[in-house]
Amino acid sequence: MKRIKKFKTVEELRKAIEQQETSRQQEKRKVIVVSSGTCGQARGSLKVIEALKRAIREAGLKDKVTLRITGCHGFCEAEPNIIIYPDRIFYQKLTPADVRTIVKETLVEGRVVEKFLHRDPLTKERAWYENEIPFYQKQKRIVLGDNVFVDPTNLLDYLAIGGFRPFIKALTRMKPEEIVQTVKQSGLRGRGGAGFPTGVKWEATRRSPGDIKYIICNGDEGDPGAYMDRSVLEGNPFRVIEGMLIGALAIGAREGYIYVRDEYPLAVRHVTLALDQLYKAGLLGEKILGTDFSFDLHIAKGAGAFVCGEETALIASIEGRVGEPRQRPPFPAQKGLWGKPTCINNVETWANIPLIILNGADWFASIGTSGSKGTKIFSLVGKINNTGLVEVPMGITLREIIYDIGGGIPEGKAFKAVQTGGPSGGCLPASLLDLTIDYESLTAAGSIMGSGGMIVMDEKTCMVDVALYFLNFLRDESCGKCISCREGTQRMWEIVKDISEGKGKPGDLELLEELAIATKEASMCGLGQTAANPVLSTLRYFRDEFEAHIYEKRCPAGVCKSLIRYAVIPEKCTGCEACKRACPTGAIQGTRKDVHLILYDKCIKCGACLEACRFEAIEAQREEAIAIVKEVKP
Amino acid sequence: MSVHQIINLDSLQEIVERHGYNKNKLIAILQDVQAVYHYLPAEALKTLSKLLKIPLIDIISVATFYRAFSLTPKGRHTATVCMGTACHVRGAPKILEEFERQLQIKRGQTSEDGEWSLESVACLGCCAIGPVVVVDGDYHAHTSIRKVPTILSKYRK
Amino acid sequence: MITMKMNGLEVKAEEGWTVLETAKFYGLEIPTLCHHEGLTPYGACRLCLVEIGEGPKAKLVSSCTYPAEEGLVVHTDTKRVIEARRMMIELMLSVAPYSKTIQDLASKFGVTRMRFKIRNEECILCGLCVRMCAEQMDGKAIGFQNRGFQRKISTPFDIRSEECRLCGGCIYICPACQLRCQGPQAETAICNACLTMDPTCLDYYDELQCWMYDAGRCGTCVREKK
């Protein structure tokens, strides 16, 4: 790590950027880029990195090959993955053992090793280069793409990709009002969930009276299934901070906070490192680059509360109090942190700012639809082949994301629903696959854009179980102040739980809907107001599934424990005893080569047998006992 | 687990001093205290109340509101199962059940011998590698019911 | 002065007034529970909901916390308001069916059934006791703990608080503490004959737990959760 020297003038910074850029462009060495965010590390990227370092050294290539360790590239399914420049050869799912082969055959002998190449799950074709991979082809990675080029722990790397040019432009060639107008004209809307026009928020904060103003980066990415903010903070924290510096100039703020979830230790580390380097470089603190502009930026850690993603709750958390939202108006733009005008924006929103300043409002507005400009990063997870972060222009369809980019559903199963917007969002069925993605269309369909989580579900996902899952999440994360939210989510959960256990009664769905509407109408903050969405959307599109649970005591997807039992399919059973070994209660009978039998009095429905069987010989069948009881009773 | 922690007054004072005796930094202070004692002992909370001049009930409101804090001692090892939506759809509830069976405790509890605590978390943000389990800071990707005993045995000495 | 429209009438509010204060000044009746003039507004019970704005953007807000704004259009008894209010009362009733205050509200606003499992916890977490203790009595002996469905009000560590001065303010102000008569089917019945009767005779309860730890004497404090 080179020592960071302080930039005392704009000229010094400009020179340094040029120097780094040139040095990068004239790079004669081969560069191996390794994707190593939190997921990458969990999949073993650190060991691969060690193996690479060793192998490069042993092959005598230390002066000919540069190793660049970056954050998440976004193609999580392929990790640990590397890209070898200048050819951009993409190798995926690597283990330390593979490294030797790569160094020998590709680096030394110049050959591509086919078994490490990405193979498309649908076409089965191999791709050599990053831009041949279908996963990337329909994406427009203006924000996330730079993760590939930057070592997030090195400020100089960020300069090498032109980092801080936007800041210099904003600082020296634009008036604060101009910056605000540019952001307004770009059409950028908040990427955290509500989609409020960013420029309007900035303008309101700027126009609020007072000398002391704050800006905050909302990194409390609490939506389960969404992790794009984590990726940006881990992989390119300098971009986010540069956005905040520009925002501070525009709004007139002298102090700011980056609020990061406690559950993201690597992001906290990288942000802390970035702040440290920027202070040393003189790009944060007093009289930045010799001008009158001073800006202090602190990191604040969350402590495990989803509701703290709500603006006023987040402010309360920074002030050291419980994360209870408060009534708005007054809005944070008028009265926020410690009563001062405060502008809170999401991580992805801040990350877009430098690009808008550099390339202009028109450039940004040329991407996307008329009401939703720019790109959005979605986390495509769940029952999908190509799990990962996808950045696409607004206006793309769900079908394109799930099939063209996502590679469809694994194991040949059928698509059932895609859940967007987290616990404030809803489930969209197959009939809406051609929906074009923008803020308004998602809301009209009963969901929301949210922070961009996109959880794909297949025929084996029970929608009653999904509704139950979200209600359980919400009743625990609700701050508990408003009775409509606290009791509303609790009582909705009770009703859906009964339905999932076969105790549903006629009238339950009507009561559920009535309660959902009351929760939505009467709650004070966004959490309560959107808490009903998961229930209302699943009822809207999958009512028949709820009715099957209530009237037939049947779970069509085979998930709800009380309504199913596991049984061996005799024709498929090979007698391998794998399920018997996996069973924790000894509930499976049978010897080798004999069809096995599950004993219901011992079976606790843990699902271990289903998981262990490689022949799909175990399935979840309808619980006959309940069916018989129902048929006997008139 | 009823081990009474002996609170080192100096260490508490040092933490509070580091944060400038600033009431606003209560959450950060509690995080630092928990990092030292692995939970928030009652005596520590009472001391913080005096040092920071914050009513004890307010500190307790904060300590019980945020999931990151624990007012009961944790085990020597902590297994955290991610229950995010993506992990849920991939079978996380059944994996939690397997942990409960293996450790003989329910989620949120600590074993009698003080060895293991079992937790769940709403989402770790590693959805691509779900179902995810974190044991003592180590992330375990693509967990399955069968892998649970193997994971546990790595930490049991 | 701030000019607003309430139920079609033009009203003027002082700077700093809430919608509720303005309504009260003009004699418009809005039900409240967790509101008290001597305490800061909290907005927990959601009974004081009013509909603000017009057209598709109209929404419900709690009038006790919503500030009077120039040009605001307010309606206090639309269908949306009445239906939401009824559900709030039904939710409260399912938690505290023995509370005379809530029973009276049920009678008054036409809540005739409890469709949720009765929980008998008496506490609806309105927060009046917490604010009374903190703001009026400067005690800070009790407060909110946990969150969501596990939220509760108690002393630190659920034991006798050193800060508690046994003033009884919490008991005085608690709406659920005013017990109604234990007539037939007391748990599930929504009685509306009590509208005209005073709080009833009180029984002894041995197993009481009250924050003043004066169990048994007055019989009006929060009963221990079973």
mmCIF file with all atom_site columns, C-alpha atoms in Angstrom, chain A residues 80 112 257 263 282:
data_model
loop_
_atom_site.group_PDB
_atom_site.id
_atom_site.type_symbol
_atom_site.label_atom_id
_atom_site.label_alt_id
_atom_site.label_comp_id
_atom_site.label_asym_id
_atom_site.label_entity_id
_atom_site.label_seq_id
_atom_site.pdbx_PDB_ins_code
_atom_site.Cartn_x
_atom_site.Cartn_y
_atom_site.Cartn_z
_atom_site.occupancy
_atom_site.B_iso_or_equiv
_atom_site.pdbx_formal_charge
_atom_site.auth_seq_id
_atom_site.auth_comp_id
_atom_site.auth_asym_id
_atom_site.auth_atom_id
_atom_site.pdbx_PDB_model_num
ATOM 1 C CA . PRO A 1 80  ? -14.683 -17.302 -7.093  1.00 0.00 ? 80  PRO A CA 1
ATOM 2 C CA . VAL A 1 112 ? -7.468  -20.913 -22.702 1.00 0.00 ? 112 VAL A CA 1
ATOM 3 C CA . TYR A 1 257 ? -22.702 10.314  8.089   1.00 0.00 ? 257 TYR A CA 1
ATOM 4 C CA . GLU A 1 263 ? -24.332 -7.132  9.577   1.00 0.00 ? 263 GLU A CA 1
ATOM 5 C CA . GLY A 1 282 ? -6.813  16.053  2.204   1.00 0.00 ? 282 GLY A CA 1
#
